[in-house]
Amino acid sequence: MNIHEYQAKEILNSYDIPIPRGHVALTSDQVERASKMMGGRCVVKAQIYAGGRGKAGGVRLVDYPEQAQEYAKEIFSRPLVTSQTGPAGLKVRRILVEEAVEIAREFYLSITLDRENSCYVLIASAEGGMDIEQVALKCPQKIHTLPIDPLTGLRPYQARKIALELGLTGSVCEDCVELLMNLYRASQEKDCTLIEINPLVVTKAGWLMAMDAKITFDDNAVYRHREYPDMMDYSQLDPLEITAGKYDLSYIKLTGSIGCLVNGAGLAMATLDVLKECGGDPANFLDVGGGATREKVAEAFRIILQDKDVKGIFVNIFGGIMRCDVIANGIIEAAGEVHCSLPIVVRMDGSEVELGKGLLRESGLNVQVGDNLGDAASRIVKMLG
Ligand code: GDP
Ligand code: MN
């Protein structure tokens, strides 16, 4: 689960990590007023669930309140497209107005889950800011990584080593050690899979400050934090993902033309691989989980049909807990209801498979039943030509 920069900064601030003074505004008039309160000169920042805003015009330095209002109107008027949003961009509903800070140096800092080594890892670079991706590609030696032992946590001597590697000395170095310890504490207590400050700056006046912040919470830990669901900004999510969430279905949007209905994440991955191998291109995948009912399958089917990129549907289900005839009835119900004329290929196996296949063949839908996964995948690819 993602949150906005201003929310991430509030969390950092509650862990004694300095942030710029700021206000969140919902209209361009509010932006103007906030700018006035800051004395005119300020930074306006579009709040979206993606980075790369600086290079896309979503972060702008402002000299006087009218200019803040003018920029805010522009930012609110259309979706913001950045290198991380995809071509459709993301709607901007909130703008963070912050005091303009004189920056001397910019660093990169994050704590994230290293899934390969099953531990948190601290990542730091003295070459922070908007080009961190380029640094990672071209000069990976400039990025320091430190695996954190889950039993001992981050130790102050380790934090000091990182601060020194960033080239900090004296009191700023000590401030950085404290900041790193606090950042680690926040990552653990708030169940973050990512907590990132880019850039962390040293101001011209010599203070450390988090100029940007990104936090991703672990979805599996949301139940431990009552306040998290209310922090969500639904305007940033794909409407189909929201609907899927309501029915406890996992829907992931992709870029191709084949809608995929599967049960189980592992089977979903295998399905996408086999489709790709046959030259197909998935538009999405929808995982109905293990014990889905007929209603749930029907709802999943409706969601896939609402995806305008879908030109054909591939159903790959193993009927273990779920019976194949139940799945077949779900498909028939949903496809009939929305008058689906798109080609459908079904590969199913497991309990009551013959009954399920029979129901599909007699349904009158534009449906083919594959003999096995490979056969079914090549059929849907051929049907879409
Ligand atoms: P991102 O591009 O989405 O990561 O957005 P950031 O919040 O990181 O902003 C992009 C860049 O704008 C930063 O790397 C800074 O260089 C600059 N920036 C952000 N806030 C300020 C500020 O208050 N003063 C100045 N001078 N620059 C800022
Ligand atoms: Mn940034």
Short mmCIF file of C-alpha atoms and ligand atoms in Angstrom, two decimals:
data_model
loop_
_atom_site.label_atom_id
_atom_site.label_comp_id
_atom_site.label_asym_id
_atom_site.label_seq_id
_atom_site.Cartn_x
_atom_site.Cartn_y
_atom_site.Cartn_z
CA MET A 1 0.00 0.00 0.00
CA ASN A 2 1.31 3.42 -1.03
CA ILE A 3 0.81 6.81 0.60
CA HIS A 4 1.54 10.34 -0.56
CA GLU A 5 4.73 12.26 0.04
CA TYR A 6 3.09 14.61 2.55
CA GLN A 7 1.82 11.65 4.60
CA ALA A 8 5.23 9.97 4.48
CA LYS A 9 6.80 13.21 5.69
CA GLU A 10 4.38 13.41 8.62
CA ILE A 11 5.56 9.95 9.65
CA LEU A 12 9.23 10.91 9.28
CA ASN A 13 8.57 14.03 11.33
CA SER A 14 7.02 11.94 14.10
CA TYR A 15 10.39 10.13 14.25
CA ASP A 16 12.26 13.43 14.67
CA ILE A 17 13.45 13.53 11.05
CA PRO A 18 13.44 17.19 9.93
CA ILE A 19 11.14 18.08 7.02
CA PRO A 20 10.36 21.45 5.40
CA ARG A 21 7.38 23.44 6.64
CA GLY A 22 4.41 22.73 4.40
CA HIS A 23 0.66 22.70 3.73
CA VAL A 24 -1.48 20.38 1.64
CA ALA A 25 -3.84 22.19 -0.74
CA LEU A 26 -6.83 20.86 -2.66
CA THR A 27 -7.45 23.90 -4.90
CA SER A 28 -5.30 26.45 -6.68
CA ASP A 29 -6.70 29.17 -4.37
CA GLN A 30 -5.50 27.21 -1.36
CA VAL A 31 -2.12 26.88 -3.04
CA GLU A 32 -1.96 30.64 -3.45
CA ARG A 33 -2.88 31.23 0.19
CA ALA A 34 -0.34 28.68 1.40
CA SER A 35 2.31 30.34 -0.74
CA LYS A 36 1.43 33.71 0.84
CA MET A 37 1.85 32.23 4.30
CA MET A 38 5.33 31.03 3.31
CA GLY A 39 6.23 34.52 2.18
CA GLY A 40 5.73 33.92 -1.54
CA ARG A 41 8.81 31.93 -2.41
CA CYS A 42 8.02 28.22 -2.11
CA VAL A 43 7.89 24.87 -3.88
CA VAL A 44 4.64 23.37 -5.23
CA LYS A 45 4.61 19.58 -5.44
CA ALA A 46 2.00 17.39 -7.14
CA GLN A 47 1.02 14.51 -4.87
CA ILE A 48 0.78 11.28 -6.86
CA TYR A 49 1.62 7.64 -6.21
CA ALA A 50 4.72 7.83 -8.40
CA GLY A 51 8.12 9.47 -8.55
CA GLY A 52 9.88 11.24 -11.39
CA ARG A 53 7.72 14.32 -10.78
CA GLY A 54 10.59 16.79 -10.81
CA LYS A 55 11.49 16.00 -14.42
CA ALA A 56 7.84 15.96 -15.50
CA GLY A 57 6.92 19.44 -14.22
CA GLY A 58 5.21 18.16 -11.08
CA VAL A 59 7.64 19.94 -8.71
CA ARG A 60 8.15 23.64 -9.30
CA LEU A 61 9.94 26.41 -7.54
CA VAL A 62 7.76 29.49 -7.16
CA ASP A 63 8.69 33.13 -6.51
CA TYR A 64 5.37 34.74 -5.59
CA PRO A 65 1.78 33.63 -4.66
CA GLU A 66 0.16 34.38 -8.07
CA GLN A 67 2.76 32.23 -9.75
CA ALA A 68 2.04 29.43 -7.27
CA GLN A 69 -1.64 29.66 -8.23
CA GLU A 70 -0.84 29.62 -11.94
CA TYR A 71 1.37 26.52 -11.63
CA ALA A 72 -1.22 24.83 -9.43
CA LYS A 73 -3.92 25.38 -12.09
CA GLU A 74 -1.68 23.75 -14.67
CA ILE A 75 -0.82 20.82 -12.41
CA PHE A 76 -4.45 20.19 -11.42
CA SER A 77 -5.72 20.49 -15.02
CA ARG A 78 -4.43 17.21 -16.42
CA PRO A 79 -2.99 13.87 -15.35
CA LEU A 80 0.70 14.02 -14.55
CA VAL A 81 2.75 11.70 -16.75
CA THR A 82 6.18 10.77 -15.37
CA SER A 83 8.68 8.04 -16.18
CA GLN A 84 6.96 5.93 -13.51
CA THR A 85 3.24 6.46 -14.25
CA GLY A 86 2.72 4.92 -17.69
CA PRO A 87 1.32 6.94 -20.62
CA ALA A 88 -2.08 7.70 -19.02
CA GLY A 89 -0.49 9.45 -16.04
CA LEU A 90 -2.09 9.99 -12.63
CA LYS A 91 -4.69 12.54 -11.57
CA VAL A 92 -3.46 15.21 -9.19
CA ARG A 93 -5.94 15.93 -6.39
CA ARG A 94 -3.55 17.43 -3.83
CA ILE A 95 -0.58 19.75 -3.99
CA LEU A 96 1.99 20.08 -1.24
CA VAL A 97 3.18 23.66 -0.79
CA GLU A 98 6.50 23.81 1.00
CA GLU A 99 8.99 26.42 2.05
CA ALA A 100 11.81 26.69 -0.50
CA VAL A 101 14.99 25.36 1.01
CA GLU A 102 18.47 26.33 -0.14
CA ILE A 103 20.13 23.02 -0.94
CA ALA A 104 23.89 22.45 -0.63
CA ARG A 105 24.05 18.67 -1.22
CA GLU A 106 21.60 15.90 -2.13
CA PHE A 107 21.80 12.30 -0.92
CA TYR A 108 19.81 9.14 -1.52
CA LEU A 109 18.64 7.08 1.44
CA SER A 110 16.28 4.15 1.78
CA ILE A 111 15.49 1.10 3.85
CA THR A 112 13.76 -1.66 1.98
CA LEU A 113 13.10 -5.38 2.09
CA ASP A 114 15.71 -7.54 0.43
CA ARG A 115 13.52 -10.53 -0.39
CA GLU A 116 16.41 -12.60 -1.69
CA ASN A 117 18.29 -12.43 1.62
CA SER A 118 15.19 -12.20 3.83
CA CYS A 119 16.27 -9.04 5.58
CA TYR A 120 16.01 -5.28 5.47
CA VAL A 121 18.73 -3.44 3.64
CA LEU A 122 19.90 0.14 4.01
CA ILE A 123 20.78 1.84 0.73
CA ALA A 124 22.63 5.14 0.61
CA SER A 125 24.36 7.27 -1.99
CA ALA A 126 26.10 10.62 -2.01
CA GLU A 127 24.76 11.09 -5.55
CA GLY A 128 21.11 11.47 -4.60
CA GLY A 129 18.40 13.46 -6.33
CA MET A 130 16.58 13.08 -9.60
CA ASP A 131 19.22 10.98 -11.39
CA ILE A 132 19.55 8.14 -8.89
CA GLU A 133 18.38 5.58 -11.49
CA GLN A 134 21.23 6.67 -13.80
CA VAL A 135 23.73 6.42 -10.93
CA ALA A 136 22.52 2.88 -10.20
CA LEU A 137 23.01 1.93 -13.85
CA LYS A 138 26.28 3.67 -14.62
CA CYS A 139 28.17 3.89 -11.31
CA PRO A 140 26.74 1.18 -9.04
CA GLN A 141 29.86 1.48 -6.85
CA LYS A 142 28.54 4.86 -5.70
CA ILE A 143 25.59 3.16 -4.05
CA HIS A 144 26.26 1.68 -0.63
CA THR A 145 24.14 -1.17 0.64
CA LEU A 146 24.10 -2.59 4.14
CA PRO A 147 22.10 -5.70 5.01
CA ILE A 148 20.50 -5.35 8.46
CA ASP A 149 20.49 -8.33 10.79
CA PRO A 150 16.89 -8.74 11.95
CA LEU A 151 18.02 -9.90 15.40
CA THR A 152 20.31 -6.98 16.24
CA GLY A 153 18.64 -4.35 14.07
CA LEU A 154 20.66 -1.43 12.72
CA ARG A 155 23.60 -0.70 15.04
CA PRO A 156 24.86 2.87 15.59
CA TYR A 157 28.39 1.95 14.38
CA GLN A 158 26.87 0.70 11.10
CA ALA A 159 24.88 3.91 10.71
CA ARG A 160 28.07 5.91 11.37
CA LYS A 161 29.94 3.94 8.70
CA ILE A 162 27.22 4.84 6.18
CA ALA A 163 27.24 8.51 7.24
CA LEU A 164 31.02 8.62 6.76
CA GLU A 165 30.71 6.92 3.39
CA LEU A 166 28.36 9.70 2.39
CA GLY A 167 31.23 12.10 3.15
CA LEU A 168 29.60 13.68 6.18
CA THR A 169 31.72 14.95 9.05
CA GLY A 170 31.29 16.65 12.41
CA SER A 171 27.85 17.41 13.77
CA VAL A 172 26.07 16.69 10.44
CA CYS A 173 27.58 13.20 10.54
CA GLU A 174 26.21 12.68 14.06
CA ASP A 175 22.82 14.06 12.98
CA CYS A 176 22.85 11.58 10.11
CA VAL A 177 23.56 8.66 12.46
CA GLU A 178 20.59 9.65 14.58
CA LEU A 179 18.44 10.09 11.48
CA LEU A 180 19.38 6.63 10.18
CA MET A 181 18.55 5.02 13.54
CA ASN A 182 15.18 6.80 13.54
CA LEU A 183 14.51 5.82 9.93
CA TYR A 184 15.18 2.18 10.79
CA ARG A 185 12.86 2.38 13.80
CA ALA A 186 10.14 3.88 11.60
CA SER A 187 10.56 1.15 8.97
CA GLN A 188 10.03 -1.54 11.61
CA GLU A 189 7.27 0.04 13.69
CA LYS A 190 5.29 1.18 10.66
CA ASP A 191 5.74 -2.11 8.75
CA CYS A 192 7.23 -0.51 5.64
CA THR A 193 8.47 -2.52 2.70
CA LEU A 194 10.07 0.70 1.52
CA ILE A 195 10.93 3.95 3.25
CA GLU A 196 12.88 6.29 1.01
CA ILE A 197 14.25 9.82 1.29
CA ASN A 198 15.43 11.16 -2.06
CA PRO A 199 16.83 13.65 -1.76
CA LEU A 200 17.99 13.88 1.80
CA VAL A 201 19.69 17.26 1.74
CA VAL A 202 22.22 19.26 3.64
CA THR A 203 20.87 22.80 3.50
CA LYS A 204 23.09 25.79 2.87
CA ALA A 205 22.61 26.56 6.55
CA GLY A 206 24.12 23.15 7.34
CA TRP A 207 21.09 21.12 8.43
CA LEU A 208 19.93 17.69 7.32
CA MET A 209 16.40 17.63 5.91
CA ALA A 210 14.15 15.17 4.05
CA MET A 211 13.10 17.00 0.86
CA ASP A 212 11.14 14.07 -0.56
CA ALA A 213 9.74 10.92 1.02
CA LYS A 214 8.17 7.73 -0.21
CA ILE A 215 6.70 5.00 1.96
CA THR A 216 5.16 1.70 0.98
CA PHE A 217 3.42 -0.27 3.72
CA ASP A 218 3.39 -4.05 3.79
CA ASP A 219 -0.18 -4.98 2.73
CA ASN A 220 -0.06 -8.00 5.03
CA ALA A 221 0.54 -5.75 8.03
CA VAL A 222 -2.22 -3.22 7.35
CA TYR A 223 -4.46 -4.96 9.90
CA ARG A 224 -2.01 -3.91 12.62
CA HIS A 225 -2.47 -0.21 11.86
CA ARG A 226 -6.02 1.05 12.15
CA GLU A 227 -5.18 4.38 10.56
CA TYR A 228 -3.73 2.99 7.31
CA PRO A 229 -6.91 2.30 5.29
CA ASP A 230 -8.03 5.91 5.78
CA MET A 231 -4.72 7.16 4.41
CA MET A 232 -5.39 5.60 1.02
CA ASP A 233 -6.10 7.92 -1.93
CA TYR A 234 -8.40 5.96 -4.24
CA SER A 235 -8.00 8.52 -7.04
CA GLN A 236 -4.53 7.06 -7.55
CA LEU A 237 -5.68 3.49 -8.17
CA ASP A 238 -7.08 1.77 -11.24
CA PRO A 239 -10.89 1.65 -10.66
CA LEU A 240 -10.89 -2.03 -11.60
CA GLU A 241 -8.28 -2.74 -8.93
CA ILE A 242 -10.58 -1.10 -6.37
CA THR A 243 -13.56 -3.22 -7.47
CA ALA A 244 -11.40 -6.36 -7.41
CA GLY A 245 -10.22 -5.49 -3.89
CA LYS A 246 -13.84 -5.28 -2.69
CA TYR A 247 -14.43 -8.86 -3.83
CA ASP A 248 -11.10 -10.05 -2.46
CA LEU A 249 -9.76 -10.71 -5.96
CA SER A 250 -6.26 -9.75 -7.07
CA TYR A 251 -6.35 -7.85 -10.35
CA ILE A 252 -3.15 -6.71 -12.02
CA LYS A 253 -3.26 -4.55 -15.14
CA LEU A 254 -0.77 -5.33 -17.90
CA THR A 255 -0.25 -3.91 -21.37
CA GLY A 256 -1.41 -6.62 -23.85
CA SER A 257 -4.76 -7.86 -25.17
CA ILE A 258 -5.51 -11.19 -23.46
CA GLY A 259 -7.49 -11.10 -20.21
CA CYS A 260 -6.43 -13.91 -17.87
CA LEU A 261 -8.61 -15.50 -15.22
CA VAL A 262 -6.67 -17.89 -13.03
CA ASN A 263 -6.70 -19.33 -9.53
CA GLY A 264 -3.54 -18.98 -7.48
CA ALA A 265 -0.56 -16.66 -7.89
CA GLY A 266 1.80 -19.44 -8.99
CA LEU A 267 -0.59 -20.58 -11.70
CA ALA A 268 -0.99 -16.94 -12.77
CA MET A 269 2.77 -16.61 -13.26
CA ALA A 270 2.93 -19.88 -15.23
CA THR A 271 -0.05 -18.76 -17.35
CA LEU A 272 1.63 -15.50 -18.28
CA ASP A 273 4.87 -17.34 -19.13
CA VAL A 274 3.13 -19.86 -21.38
CA LEU A 275 1.08 -17.17 -23.12
CA LYS A 276 4.25 -15.17 -23.78
CA GLU A 277 5.99 -18.27 -25.08
CA CYS A 278 3.15 -18.76 -27.58
CA GLY A 279 3.52 -15.16 -28.73
CA GLY A 280 0.57 -13.79 -26.76
CA ASP A 281 0.44 -10.62 -24.72
CA PRO A 282 -1.62 -10.55 -21.47
CA ALA A 283 -3.83 -7.50 -20.80
CA ASN A 284 -4.13 -8.33 -17.12
CA PHE A 285 -4.43 -11.17 -14.73
CA LEU A 286 -7.11 -11.80 -12.24
CA ASP A 287 -6.48 -14.29 -9.47
CA VAL A 288 -9.72 -15.58 -7.94
CA GLY A 289 -7.85 -17.44 -5.21
CA GLY A 290 -8.37 -20.94 -3.91
CA GLY A 291 -11.95 -21.32 -2.75
CA ALA A 292 -13.87 -19.06 -5.11
CA THR A 293 -17.63 -19.37 -5.51
CA ARG A 294 -19.67 -19.11 -8.69
CA GLU A 295 -20.48 -15.47 -7.80
CA LYS A 296 -16.81 -14.64 -7.36
CA VAL A 297 -15.89 -16.16 -10.72
CA ALA A 298 -18.74 -14.21 -12.32
CA GLU A 299 -17.53 -10.96 -10.71
CA ALA A 300 -13.99 -11.67 -11.89
CA PHE A 301 -15.27 -12.18 -15.40
CA ARG A 302 -17.17 -8.87 -15.29
CA ILE A 303 -14.03 -7.05 -14.16
CA ILE A 304 -11.97 -8.53 -17.00
CA LEU A 305 -14.65 -7.56 -19.52
CA GLN A 306 -14.56 -3.95 -18.31
CA ASP A 307 -10.89 -3.72 -19.29
CA LYS A 308 -11.10 -2.08 -22.71
CA ASP A 309 -7.79 -3.59 -23.84
CA VAL A 310 -9.13 -7.13 -23.57
CA LYS A 311 -9.75 -8.72 -26.99
CA GLY A 312 -9.93 -12.31 -25.81
CA ILE A 313 -10.12 -14.20 -22.54
CA PHE A 314 -7.97 -17.02 -21.28
CA VAL A 315 -9.23 -19.00 -18.32
CA ASN A 316 -6.77 -21.31 -16.61
CA ILE A 317 -8.18 -23.01 -13.55
CA PHE A 318 -7.19 -25.99 -11.52
CA GLY A 319 -10.23 -27.32 -9.70
CA GLY A 320 -8.79 -28.52 -6.45
CA ILE A 321 -10.89 -26.96 -3.74
CA MET A 322 -13.05 -25.43 -6.45
CA ARG A 323 -15.08 -27.69 -8.72
CA CYS A 324 -14.80 -27.22 -12.49
CA ASP A 325 -18.57 -27.23 -13.01
CA VAL A 326 -18.89 -24.35 -10.52
CA ILE A 327 -16.32 -22.37 -12.45
CA ALA A 328 -18.01 -23.16 -15.76
CA ASN A 329 -21.33 -21.91 -14.39
CA GLY A 330 -19.69 -18.69 -13.18
CA ILE A 331 -18.24 -18.03 -16.63
CA ILE A 332 -21.53 -18.83 -18.37
CA GLU A 333 -23.50 -16.60 -16.00
CA ALA A 334 -21.21 -13.59 -16.36
CA ALA A 335 -20.56 -13.93 -20.10
CA GLY A 336 -24.28 -14.31 -20.81
CA GLU A 337 -25.23 -11.34 -18.65
CA VAL A 338 -22.89 -8.90 -20.40
CA HIS A 339 -23.45 -10.45 -23.86
CA CYS A 340 -19.77 -11.24 -24.21
CA SER A 341 -18.89 -12.04 -27.81
CA LEU A 342 -15.12 -12.10 -27.28
CA PRO A 343 -13.34 -15.38 -27.91
CA ILE A 344 -12.79 -17.38 -24.74
CA VAL A 345 -10.42 -20.30 -24.30
CA VAL A 346 -10.66 -22.38 -21.16
CA ARG A 347 -8.14 -24.81 -19.79
CA MET A 348 -9.42 -26.57 -16.73
CA ASP A 349 -8.47 -29.62 -14.81
CA GLY A 350 -9.36 -31.22 -11.52
CA SER A 351 -12.65 -32.08 -9.79
CA GLU A 352 -15.63 -32.57 -12.09
CA VAL A 353 -13.60 -31.51 -15.11
CA GLU A 354 -15.72 -33.39 -17.69
CA LEU A 355 -18.90 -31.89 -16.28
CA GLY A 356 -17.38 -28.40 -16.45
CA LYS A 357 -16.16 -28.84 -20.03
CA GLY A 358 -19.54 -30.19 -21.09
CA LEU A 359 -21.35 -27.17 -19.63
CA LEU A 360 -19.06 -24.80 -21.51
CA ARG A 361 -19.42 -26.62 -24.85
CA GLU A 362 -23.21 -26.50 -24.59
CA SER A 363 -23.35 -22.89 -23.42
CA GLY A 364 -23.59 -21.27 -26.85
CA LEU A 365 -20.72 -18.93 -25.98
CA ASN A 366 -17.76 -18.28 -28.28
CA VAL A 367 -15.71 -20.66 -26.16
CA GLN A 368 -13.11 -23.31 -26.86
CA VAL A 369 -11.83 -25.83 -24.38
CA GLY A 370 -8.12 -26.64 -24.59
CA ASP A 371 -6.67 -30.12 -24.01
CA ASN A 372 -3.85 -28.81 -21.86
CA LEU A 373 -2.18 -25.50 -20.93
CA GLY A 374 0.07 -25.30 -24.01
CA ASP A 375 -2.75 -26.19 -26.39
CA ALA A 376 -5.15 -23.70 -24.80
CA ALA A 377 -2.59 -20.89 -24.82
CA SER A 378 -1.77 -21.35 -28.50
CA ARG A 379 -5.50 -21.44 -29.31
CA ILE A 380 -6.26 -18.05 -27.75
CA VAL A 381 -3.19 -16.53 -29.40
CA LYS A 382 -4.30 -17.91 -32.80
CA MET A 383 -7.88 -16.72 -32.31
CA LEU A 384 -6.65 -13.17 -31.76
CA GLY A 385 -4.44 -13.53 -34.86
P1 GDP B 1 10.53 13.48 -7.54
O1 GDP B 1 11.14 13.99 -8.81
O2 GDP B 1 9.15 12.93 -7.77
O3 GDP B 1 11.41 12.52 -6.82
O4 GDP B 1 10.30 14.77 -6.60
P2 GDP B 1 11.25 15.45 -5.49
O5 GDP B 1 10.41 15.81 -4.33
O6 GDP B 1 12.46 14.64 -5.20
O7 GDP B 1 11.68 16.81 -6.17
C1 GDP B 1 12.55 16.85 -7.29
C2 GDP B 1 13.70 17.79 -7.04
O8 GDP B 1 13.23 19.09 -6.76
C3 GDP B 1 14.57 17.42 -5.85
O9 GDP B 1 15.55 16.47 -6.17
C4 GDP B 1 15.18 18.76 -5.47
O10 GDP B 1 16.37 18.96 -6.21
C5 GDP B 1 14.15 19.78 -5.94
N1 GDP B 1 13.45 20.35 -4.78
C6 GDP B 1 12.44 19.83 -4.09
N2 GDP B 1 12.09 20.64 -3.07
C7 GDP B 1 12.93 21.72 -3.13
C8 GDP B 1 13.11 22.92 -2.35
O11 GDP B 1 12.44 23.19 -1.37
N3 GDP B 1 14.09 23.77 -2.76
C9 GDP B 1 14.86 23.54 -3.83
N4 GDP B 1 15.81 24.42 -4.18
N5 GDP B 1 14.73 22.43 -4.57
C10 GDP B 1 13.79 21.53 -4.23
MN MN B 2 12.50 12.45 -5.11
#
